[in-house]
Amino acid sequence: MSENLDKSHVNEAGKSNDSEPGLEGALECSDEVLQKQINSDSASPRRMQRPHSSPPQFVAVEELLETAKGITNMVLAHEIVVNGDFQLKPVELPENSLRKKVKEIVHKAFWDCLSAQLSEDPPTYDHAIKLVGEIREILLSFLLPGHTRLRNQITEVLDLDLMKQEAENGALDISKLAEFIIDMMGTLCAPARDEEVNKLKDIKELVPLFRAIFSVLDLMKMDMANFAITSIRPHLMQQSVEYERKKFQEFLEKQPNSLDFVTQWLEEASGDLMTQKHKHALPAAGEAAGSGDAPALTPVVVQNYAYLKLLKWDHLRRPFPETVLMDQCRFQELQLQLEQLTILGAVLLVTFSTVAPVISSQNDFAEKLKMIVKILLADMHLPSFHLENALTSTGEKVCLEVSSRLSQCGFSPFSTDKETVLKGQILAVASPEDPIRRIMESRIITFLETYLASGQQKPLPTVPGGLSPIQRELEEVAVRFVRLVNYNKMVFCPYYDAILSPEGGFLPVWELSVLFPDLQTTTTPQ
């Protein structure tokens, strides 16, 4: 089957799950959605009928905008659940971009206006009071419902009406208010922001001080948002399956052809498996008809095989299936890692097959060689990377290490002929048609296939022969792959089942004779 696969933690003032509504607002999902229990059978047969291609429909702009917003929310929720390291980051505008220039001009005009007002005699505090009001609202947004004392303290000191009266009477001390703001920021900020807050105390001029205060407040808002994400992730994981399925269904209702590529993907996988089943089922010489039957072609088998095909996908020429589109970058990363492991395993295999067993069996030598090859293959993801050049360097380095280890162990030097042969075998791995590389690739896919079918049950599947040097790296990739696949199945399995059902066009094993009249099967319809 496998051979045909084409410190940033907030302090006590901010550590509470009450910060979750901030992220819920960002996702714009109601409490009702977030409180639903995951129900894999929630989709009705009417909703999960096999989709058919439909002509483009004319929809209102408002519907398109609403749909786009729903997809954005679904992508965000998916990213939070799947990516444990997900964090919001400040938006960095490109240098010399129009948006950056406009932003700089507008900000400069604003701060110049504030500077002009404060330089008047007597000073005008209209802009300054508005800024203090914005700062007050930001500080209050950091508080939790139980922070009553801090809330009262902020509202009493940063009283806008009182500030206006003091300004009219020439009694407003804006510097004193700034000191209070900085002290309050120090109380509410994450420990990682202590240094930035302390630097504010060294700024004496009001305009630069206010600019710096808003800059640090932006960082604090990002910290609180990321803390909210961390807090909500366990709850979101429980509800995300139903949430993503609902959002995708809403999108599908507006764009009925949004499963076309998924249908092609699954039907292609089904066709490949039926072709393989046909080949395996043909009786060999001296065998009875049907003695070579493979296991029943169930939807689960087809789906697993389809996911394995994603690890050999041509991302430049083929559209990616819609339901896994949000994880396309992750599948590309897995594909690259597996390609690196294939080449790494092939290089180690030909090396250990050539050198004396007494040194190839030494764990420290094997680990050293593996590390060397991994370093030389580290840039495979770059467009400028040339595999042939890297493998040429690898052959030179491997031969040096082998000769050095043979000398240390008191063995005869590595002969010139053996060096030439080894370098040639290592360089040959650059070709996708190299027999050693194809063997390694087939065994890796077989391991992933077995791992996926086992459902991550312990003990883990046995690593095929020749993969022991890369077992640790391979198992890490397998865990990531299976988690990604299982989550996608949980969300979209009703759609896959509808496509692969007999009504949707999937042919059970007992119907294979429709395509292959000479195929004899022992399975009968239930």
PDB file of C-alpha atoms in Angstrom, residues 197-439:
ATOM      1  CA  VAL A 197       8.170  49.763  32.900  1.00  0.00           C
ATOM      2  CA  ASN A 198      11.193  50.753  34.987  1.00  0.00           C
ATOM      3  CA  LYS A 199      12.702  52.569  32.014  1.00  0.00           C
ATOM      4  CA  LEU A 200       9.631  54.818  31.915  1.00  0.00           C
ATOM      5  CA  LYS A 201      10.712  56.363  35.242  1.00  0.00           C
ATOM      6  CA  ASP A 202      13.825  57.784  33.585  1.00  0.00           C
ATOM      7  CA  ILE A 203      11.882  59.795  30.988  1.00  0.00           C
ATOM      8  CA  LYS A 204      11.313  63.344  32.204  1.00  0.00           C
ATOM      9  CA  GLU A 205       9.654  65.056  29.234  1.00  0.00           C
ATOM     10  CA  LEU A 206       5.902  64.508  29.077  1.00  0.00           C
ATOM     11  CA  VAL A 207       5.425  63.879  25.347  1.00  0.00           C
ATOM     12  CA  PRO A 208       8.156  61.199  25.031  1.00  0.00           C
ATOM     13  CA  LEU A 209       6.889  59.747  28.305  1.00  0.00           C
ATOM     14  CA  PHE A 210       3.312  59.372  27.042  1.00  0.00           C
ATOM     15  CA  ARG A 211       4.551  57.823  23.787  1.00  0.00           C
ATOM     16  CA  ALA A 212       6.627  55.308  25.733  1.00  0.00           C
ATOM     17  CA  ILE A 213       3.702  54.553  28.083  1.00  0.00           C
ATOM     18  CA  PHE A 214       1.423  53.676  25.165  1.00  0.00           C
ATOM     19  CA  SER A 215       4.154  51.541  23.630  1.00  0.00           C
ATOM     20  CA  VAL A 216       4.525  49.486  26.812  1.00  0.00           C
ATOM     21  CA  LEU A 217       0.737  49.289  27.224  1.00  0.00           C
ATOM     22  CA  ASP A 218       0.521  47.729  23.741  1.00  0.00           C
ATOM     23  CA  LEU A 219       2.964  45.039  24.865  1.00  0.00           C
ATOM     24  CA  MET A 220       0.962  44.465  28.038  1.00  0.00           C
ATOM     25  CA  LYS A 221      -2.240  44.057  26.015  1.00  0.00           C
ATOM     26  CA  MET A 222      -0.481  41.450  23.881  1.00  0.00           C
ATOM     27  CA  ASP A 223       0.651  39.643  27.051  1.00  0.00           C
ATOM     28  CA  MET A 224      -2.899  39.582  28.397  1.00  0.00           C
ATOM     29  CA  ALA A 225      -4.267  38.292  25.089  1.00  0.00           C
ATOM     30  CA  ASN A 226      -1.707  35.474  25.032  1.00  0.00           C
ATOM     31  CA  PHE A 227      -2.486  34.650  28.656  1.00  0.00           C
ATOM     32  CA  ALA A 228      -6.164  34.479  27.713  1.00  0.00           C
ATOM     33  CA  ILE A 229      -5.284  32.071  24.886  1.00  0.00           C
ATOM     34  CA  THR A 230      -3.323  29.866  27.296  1.00  0.00           C
ATOM     35  CA  SER A 231      -6.237  29.905  29.743  1.00  0.00           C
ATOM     36  CA  ILE A 232      -8.900  29.091  27.202  1.00  0.00           C
ATOM     37  CA  ARG A 233      -6.977  26.414  25.272  1.00  0.00           C
ATOM     38  CA  PRO A 234      -8.095  23.452  27.474  1.00  0.00           C
ATOM     39  CA  HIS A 235     -11.732  24.578  27.214  1.00  0.00           C
ATOM     40  CA  LEU A 236     -11.438  25.347  23.509  1.00  0.00           C
ATOM     41  CA  MET A 237     -10.009  21.907  22.779  1.00  0.00           C
ATOM     42  CA  GLN A 238     -13.155  20.369  24.238  1.00  0.00           C
ATOM     43  CA  GLN A 239     -15.427  22.455  22.025  1.00  0.00           C
ATOM     44  CA  SER A 240     -13.338  23.135  18.937  1.00  0.00           C
ATOM     45  CA  VAL A 241     -14.443  20.037  17.013  1.00  0.00           C
ATOM     46  CA  GLU A 242     -18.080  21.058  17.033  1.00  0.00           C
ATOM     47  CA  TYR A 243     -17.156  24.715  16.505  1.00  0.00           C
ATOM     48  CA  GLU A 244     -14.977  24.080  13.434  1.00  0.00           C
ATOM     49  CA  ARG A 245     -17.527  21.693  11.957  1.00  0.00           C
ATOM     50  CA  LYS A 246     -20.294  24.260  12.425  1.00  0.00           C
ATOM     51  CA  LYS A 247     -18.268  27.047  10.815  1.00  0.00           C
ATOM     52  CA  PHE A 248     -17.274  24.839   7.900  1.00  0.00           C
ATOM     53  CA  GLN A 249     -20.902  23.797   7.406  1.00  0.00           C
ATOM     54  CA  GLU A 250     -21.938  27.463   7.292  1.00  0.00           C
ATOM     55  CA  PHE A 251     -19.299  28.069   4.644  1.00  0.00           C
ATOM     56  CA  LEU A 252     -20.333  24.945   2.718  1.00  0.00           C
ATOM     57  CA  GLU A 253     -23.947  26.071   2.619  1.00  0.00           C
ATOM     58  CA  LYS A 254     -22.867  29.273   0.861  1.00  0.00           C
ATOM     59  CA  GLN A 255     -20.270  27.556  -1.363  1.00  0.00           C
ATOM     60  CA  PRO A 256     -21.612  24.037  -2.118  1.00  0.00           C
ATOM     61  CA  ASN A 257     -18.568  23.136  -4.230  1.00  0.00           C
ATOM     62  CA  SER A 258     -16.191  23.547  -1.291  1.00  0.00           C
ATOM     63  CA  LEU A 259     -15.591  19.804  -1.027  1.00  0.00           C
ATOM     64  CA  ASP A 260     -14.645  19.157  -4.635  1.00  0.00           C
ATOM     65  CA  PHE A 261     -10.925  18.710  -3.976  1.00  0.00           C
ATOM     66  CA  VAL A 262     -11.650  16.584  -0.905  1.00  0.00           C
ATOM     67  CA  THR A 263     -13.830  14.334  -3.049  1.00  0.00           C
ATOM     68  CA  GLN A 264     -11.091  13.994  -5.673  1.00  0.00           C
ATOM     69  CA  TRP A 265      -8.529  13.288  -2.945  1.00  0.00           C
ATOM     70  CA  LEU A 266     -10.577  10.518  -1.317  1.00  0.00           C
ATOM     71  CA  GLU A 267     -11.718   8.984  -4.592  1.00  0.00           C
ATOM     72  CA  GLU A 268      -8.142   8.902  -5.825  1.00  0.00           C
ATOM     73  CA  ALA A 269      -7.055   7.164  -2.623  1.00  0.00           C
ATOM     74  CA  SER A 270      -9.918   4.701  -2.966  1.00  0.00           C
ATOM     75  CA  GLY A 271      -8.998   4.025  -6.577  1.00  0.00           C
ATOM     76  CA  ASP A 272      -5.351   3.426  -5.694  1.00  0.00           C
ATOM     77  CA  LEU A 273      -6.312   0.959  -2.978  1.00  0.00           C
ATOM     78  CA  MET A 274      -8.716  -0.916  -5.215  1.00  0.00           C
ATOM     79  CA  THR A 275      -6.025  -1.204  -7.882  1.00  0.00           C
ATOM     80  CA  GLN A 276      -3.603  -2.589  -5.306  1.00  0.00           C
ATOM     81  CA  LYS A 277      -6.265  -4.940  -3.982  1.00  0.00           C
ATOM     82  CA  HIS A 278      -6.896  -6.171  -7.495  1.00  0.00           C
ATOM     83  CA  LYS A 279      -3.199  -6.893  -8.025  1.00  0.00           C
ATOM     84  CA  HIS A 280      -2.856  -8.674  -4.689  1.00  0.00           C
ATOM     85  CA  ALA A 281      -6.002 -10.687  -5.225  1.00  0.00           C
ATOM     86  CA  LEU A 282      -4.987 -12.112  -8.607  1.00  0.00           C
ATOM     87  CA  PRO A 283      -4.065 -15.797  -8.026  1.00  0.00           C
ATOM     88  CA  ALA A 284      -0.418 -16.636  -8.492  1.00  0.00           C
ATOM     89  CA  ALA A 285       0.710 -19.890  -9.996  1.00  0.00           C
ATOM     90  CA  GLY A 286      -0.550 -22.784  -7.919  1.00  0.00           C
ATOM     91  CA  GLU A 287      -2.825 -20.592  -5.744  1.00  0.00           C
ATOM     92  CA  ALA A 288      -6.555 -20.761  -5.453  1.00  0.00           C
ATOM     93  CA  ALA A 289      -8.601 -17.811  -6.594  1.00  0.00           C
ATOM     94  CA  GLY A 290      -9.130 -15.279  -3.860  1.00  0.00           C
ATOM     95  CA  SER A 291      -6.321 -16.582  -1.655  1.00  0.00           C
ATOM     96  CA  GLY A 292      -4.503 -13.240  -1.897  1.00  0.00           C
ATOM     97  CA  ASP A 293      -7.359 -11.071  -0.703  1.00  0.00           C
ATOM     98  CA  ALA A 294      -6.292  -8.003   1.278  1.00  0.00           C
ATOM     99  CA  PRO A 295      -8.269  -6.657   4.241  1.00  0.00           C
ATOM    100  CA  ALA A 296     -11.656  -5.133   3.541  1.00  0.00           C
ATOM    101  CA  LEU A 297     -11.527  -1.673   1.970  1.00  0.00           C
ATOM    102  CA  THR A 298     -13.274   0.321   4.697  1.00  0.00           C
ATOM    103  CA  PRO A 299     -13.665   4.122   4.865  1.00  0.00           C
ATOM    104  CA  VAL A 300     -11.102   4.186   7.696  1.00  0.00           C
ATOM    105  CA  VAL A 301      -8.515   2.421   5.541  1.00  0.00           C
ATOM    106  CA  VAL A 302      -9.186   4.806   2.662  1.00  0.00           C
ATOM    107  CA  GLN A 303      -8.921   7.870   4.888  1.00  0.00           C
ATOM    108  CA  ASN A 304      -5.651   6.697   6.433  1.00  0.00           C
ATOM    109  CA  TYR A 305      -4.199   6.054   3.011  1.00  0.00           C
ATOM    110  CA  ALA A 306      -5.426   9.456   1.805  1.00  0.00           C
ATOM    111  CA  TYR A 307      -3.644  11.204   4.685  1.00  0.00           C
ATOM    112  CA  LEU A 308      -0.452   9.325   3.853  1.00  0.00           C
ATOM    113  CA  LYS A 309      -0.724  10.660   0.303  1.00  0.00           C
ATOM    114  CA  LEU A 310      -0.559  14.186   1.721  1.00  0.00           C
ATOM    115  CA  LEU A 311       3.030  13.423   2.749  1.00  0.00           C
ATOM    116  CA  LYS A 312       3.937  13.081  -0.942  1.00  0.00           C
ATOM    117  CA  TRP A 313       1.745  15.904  -2.232  1.00  0.00           C
ATOM    118  CA  ASP A 314       2.790  18.180  -5.096  1.00  0.00           C
ATOM    119  CA  HIS A 315       1.897  21.481  -3.435  1.00  0.00           C
ATOM    120  CA  LEU A 316       2.928  23.570  -6.444  1.00  0.00           C
ATOM    121  CA  ARG A 317       0.742  21.830  -9.013  1.00  0.00           C
ATOM    122  CA  ARG A 318      -2.146  20.292  -7.097  1.00  0.00           C
ATOM    123  CA  PRO A 319      -4.824  22.029  -5.033  1.00  0.00           C
ATOM    124  CA  PHE A 320      -4.813  20.904  -1.421  1.00  0.00           C
ATOM    125  CA  PRO A 321      -8.023  19.286  -0.049  1.00  0.00           C
ATOM    126  CA  GLU A 322     -10.250  21.937   1.482  1.00  0.00           C
ATOM    127  CA  THR A 323     -10.718  20.320   4.897  1.00  0.00           C
ATOM    128  CA  VAL A 324      -6.966  20.145   5.571  1.00  0.00           C
ATOM    129  CA  LEU A 325      -6.152  23.493   4.007  1.00  0.00           C
ATOM    130  CA  MET A 326      -5.557  25.123   7.387  1.00  0.00           C
ATOM    131  CA  ASP A 327      -2.838  22.547   8.070  1.00  0.00           C
ATOM    132  CA  GLN A 328      -1.194  22.639   4.652  1.00  0.00           C
ATOM    133  CA  CYS A 329       1.951  24.298   6.041  1.00  0.00           C
ATOM    134  CA  ARG A 330       2.181  21.627   8.727  1.00  0.00           C
ATOM    135  CA  PHE A 331       1.890  18.829   6.174  1.00  0.00           C
ATOM    136  CA  GLN A 332       4.538  20.533   4.051  1.00  0.00           C
ATOM    137  CA  GLU A 333       6.810  20.686   7.084  1.00  0.00           C
ATOM    138  CA  LEU A 334       6.202  17.013   7.838  1.00  0.00           C
ATOM    139  CA  GLN A 335       6.872  16.165   4.198  1.00  0.00           C
ATOM    140  CA  LEU A 336      10.205  17.983   4.307  1.00  0.00           C
ATOM    141  CA  GLN A 337      11.176  16.336   7.594  1.00  0.00           C
ATOM    142  CA  LEU A 338      10.389  12.904   6.199  1.00  0.00           C
ATOM    143  CA  GLU A 339      12.436  13.628   3.100  1.00  0.00           C
ATOM    144  CA  GLN A 340      15.358  14.632   5.303  1.00  0.00           C
ATOM    145  CA  LEU A 341      14.933  11.491   7.402  1.00  0.00           C
ATOM    146  CA  THR A 342      14.795   9.359   4.262  1.00  0.00           C
ATOM    147  CA  ILE A 343      18.080  10.760   2.982  1.00  0.00           C
ATOM    148  CA  LEU A 344      19.639  10.667   6.453  1.00  0.00           C
ATOM    149  CA  GLY A 345      18.610   7.042   6.931  1.00  0.00           C
ATOM    150  CA  ALA A 346      19.850   6.063   3.474  1.00  0.00           C
ATOM    151  CA  VAL A 347      23.256   7.702   4.043  1.00  0.00           C
ATOM    152  CA  LEU A 348      23.655   5.976   7.399  1.00  0.00           C
ATOM    153  CA  LEU A 349      22.530   2.640   5.973  1.00  0.00           C
ATOM    154  CA  VAL A 350      25.068   2.614   3.128  1.00  0.00           C
ATOM    155  CA  THR A 351      27.781   3.841   5.506  1.00  0.00           C
ATOM    156  CA  PHE A 352      27.193   1.187   8.142  1.00  0.00           C
ATOM    157  CA  SER A 353      26.959  -1.476   5.417  1.00  0.00           C
ATOM    158  CA  THR A 354      30.370  -0.491   4.085  1.00  0.00           C
ATOM    159  CA  VAL A 355      32.465   0.068   7.220  1.00  0.00           C
ATOM    160  CA  ALA A 356      33.579  -2.591   9.659  1.00  0.00           C
ATOM    161  CA  PRO A 357      30.787  -3.785  11.984  1.00  0.00           C
ATOM    162  CA  VAL A 358      33.066  -3.265  14.983  1.00  0.00           C
ATOM    163  CA  ILE A 359      32.883   0.523  14.578  1.00  0.00           C
ATOM    164  CA  SER A 360      29.443   0.850  12.991  1.00  0.00           C
ATOM    165  CA  SER A 361      27.959  -0.785  16.085  1.00  0.00           C
ATOM    166  CA  GLN A 362      29.472   1.845  18.394  1.00  0.00           C
ATOM    167  CA  ASN A 363      26.664   4.107  19.592  1.00  0.00           C
ATOM    168  CA  ASP A 364      28.791   7.208  19.951  1.00  0.00           C
ATOM    169  CA  PHE A 365      30.136   6.819  16.411  1.00  0.00           C
ATOM    170  CA  ALA A 366      26.639   6.321  14.984  1.00  0.00           C
ATOM    171  CA  GLU A 367      25.323   9.399  16.817  1.00  0.00           C
ATOM    172  CA  LYS A 368      28.276  11.488  15.660  1.00  0.00           C
ATOM    173  CA  LEU A 369      27.759  10.499  12.030  1.00  0.00           C
ATOM    174  CA  LYS A 370      24.035  11.180  12.298  1.00  0.00           C
ATOM    175  CA  MET A 371      24.653  14.641  13.726  1.00  0.00           C
ATOM    176  CA  ILE A 372      27.118  15.469  10.943  1.00  0.00           C
ATOM    177  CA  VAL A 373      24.703  14.430   8.204  1.00  0.00           C
ATOM    178  CA  LYS A 374      21.785  16.256   9.869  1.00  0.00           C
ATOM    179  CA  ILE A 375      23.806  19.475   9.957  1.00  0.00           C
ATOM    180  CA  LEU A 376      24.712  19.182   6.291  1.00  0.00           C
ATOM    181  CA  LEU A 377      21.036  18.586   5.382  1.00  0.00           C
ATOM    182  CA  ALA A 378      19.662  21.299   7.667  1.00  0.00           C
ATOM    183  CA  ASP A 379      19.055  23.786   4.845  1.00  0.00           C
ATOM    184  CA  MET A 380      16.995  21.487   2.618  1.00  0.00           C
ATOM    185  CA  HIS A 381      14.016  23.808   2.951  1.00  0.00           C
ATOM    186  CA  LEU A 382      15.895  26.678   1.285  1.00  0.00           C
ATOM    187  CA  PRO A 383      15.510  27.231  -2.477  1.00  0.00           C
ATOM    188  CA  SER A 384      19.272  27.686  -2.770  1.00  0.00           C
ATOM    189  CA  PHE A 385      19.971  24.224  -1.345  1.00  0.00           C
ATOM    190  CA  HIS A 386      21.616  21.727  -3.721  1.00  0.00           C
ATOM    191  CA  LEU A 387      21.295  18.142  -2.554  1.00  0.00           C
ATOM    192  CA  GLU A 388      24.079  16.831  -4.780  1.00  0.00           C
ATOM    193  CA  ASN A 389      26.577  19.350  -3.365  1.00  0.00           C
ATOM    194  CA  ALA A 390      25.473  18.586   0.184  1.00  0.00           C
ATOM    195  CA  LEU A 391      25.842  14.825  -0.352  1.00  0.00           C
ATOM    196  CA  THR A 392      29.262  15.318  -1.926  1.00  0.00           C
ATOM    197  CA  SER A 393      30.364  17.153   1.204  1.00  0.00           C
ATOM    198  CA  THR A 394      28.669  14.494   3.291  1.00  0.00           C
ATOM    199  CA  GLY A 395      30.633  11.732   1.570  1.00  0.00           C
ATOM    200  CA  GLU A 396      33.925  13.535   2.203  1.00  0.00           C
ATOM    201  CA  LYS A 397      33.104  14.161   5.850  1.00  0.00           C
ATOM    202  CA  VAL A 398      31.827  10.622   6.473  1.00  0.00           C
ATOM    203  CA  CYS A 399      34.960   9.073   4.990  1.00  0.00           C
ATOM    204  CA  LEU A 400      37.142  11.288   7.186  1.00  0.00           C
ATOM    205  CA  GLU A 401      35.217  10.222  10.278  1.00  0.00           C
ATOM    206  CA  VAL A 402      35.387   6.552   9.317  1.00  0.00           C
ATOM    207  CA  SER A 403      39.147   6.715   8.704  1.00  0.00           C
ATOM    208  CA  SER A 404      39.669   8.523  12.004  1.00  0.00           C
ATOM    209  CA  ARG A 405      37.646   5.967  13.968  1.00  0.00           C
ATOM    210  CA  LEU A 406      39.405   3.036  12.278  1.00  0.00           C
ATOM    211  CA  SER A 407      42.744   4.568  13.243  1.00  0.00           C
ATOM    212  CA  GLN A 408      41.624   5.083  16.847  1.00  0.00           C
ATOM    213  CA  CYS A 409      40.507   1.453  17.097  1.00  0.00           C
ATOM    214  CA  GLY A 410      43.781   0.141  15.599  1.00  0.00           C
ATOM    215  CA  PHE A 411      42.273  -1.197  12.371  1.00  0.00           C
ATOM    216  CA  SER A 412      43.618  -0.958   8.865  1.00  0.00           C
ATOM    217  CA  PRO A 413      42.978   2.383   7.139  1.00  0.00           C
ATOM    218  CA  PHE A 414      39.937   2.846   4.959  1.00  0.00           C
ATOM    219  CA  SER A 415      41.104   1.896   1.477  1.00  0.00           C
ATOM    220  CA  THR A 416      40.832   4.307  -1.450  1.00  0.00           C
ATOM    221  CA  ASP A 417      38.575   1.911  -3.321  1.00  0.00           C
ATOM    222  CA  LYS A 418      36.154   1.669  -0.392  1.00  0.00           C
ATOM    223  CA  GLU A 419      36.138   5.455  -0.012  1.00  0.00           C
ATOM    224  CA  THR A 420      35.296   5.862  -3.685  1.00  0.00           C
ATOM    225  CA  VAL A 421      32.491   3.317  -3.479  1.00  0.00           C
ATOM    226  CA  LEU A 422      31.041   4.856  -0.309  1.00  0.00           C
ATOM    227  CA  LYS A 423      31.141   8.387  -1.705  1.00  0.00           C
ATOM    228  CA  GLY A 424      29.430   7.162  -4.867  1.00  0.00           C
ATOM    229  CA  GLN A 425      26.688   5.389  -2.907  1.00  0.00           C
ATOM    230  CA  ILE A 426      26.089   8.468  -0.757  1.00  0.00           C
ATOM    231  CA  LEU A 427      25.906  10.730  -3.801  1.00  0.00           C
ATOM    232  CA  ALA A 428      23.510   8.313  -5.517  1.00  0.00           C
ATOM    233  CA  VAL A 429      20.988   8.925  -2.710  1.00  0.00           C
ATOM    234  CA  ALA A 430      20.311  12.311  -4.333  1.00  0.00           C
ATOM    235  CA  SER A 431      18.218  10.549  -6.967  1.00  0.00           C
ATOM    236  CA  PRO A 432      14.617   9.750  -5.965  1.00  0.00           C
ATOM    237  CA  GLU A 433      15.000   6.515  -7.958  1.00  0.00           C
ATOM    238  CA  ASP A 434      17.988   5.300  -5.929  1.00  0.00           C
ATOM    239  CA  PRO A 435      17.109   1.790  -4.633  1.00  0.00           C
ATOM    240  CA  ILE A 436      18.393   2.468  -1.121  1.00  0.00           C
ATOM    241  CA  ARG A 437      16.468   5.726  -0.892  1.00  0.00           C
ATOM    242  CA  ARG A 438      13.296   4.069  -2.176  1.00  0.00           C
ATOM    243  CA  ILE A 439      13.636   1.275   0.370  1.00  0.00           C
TER     244      ILE A 439
END
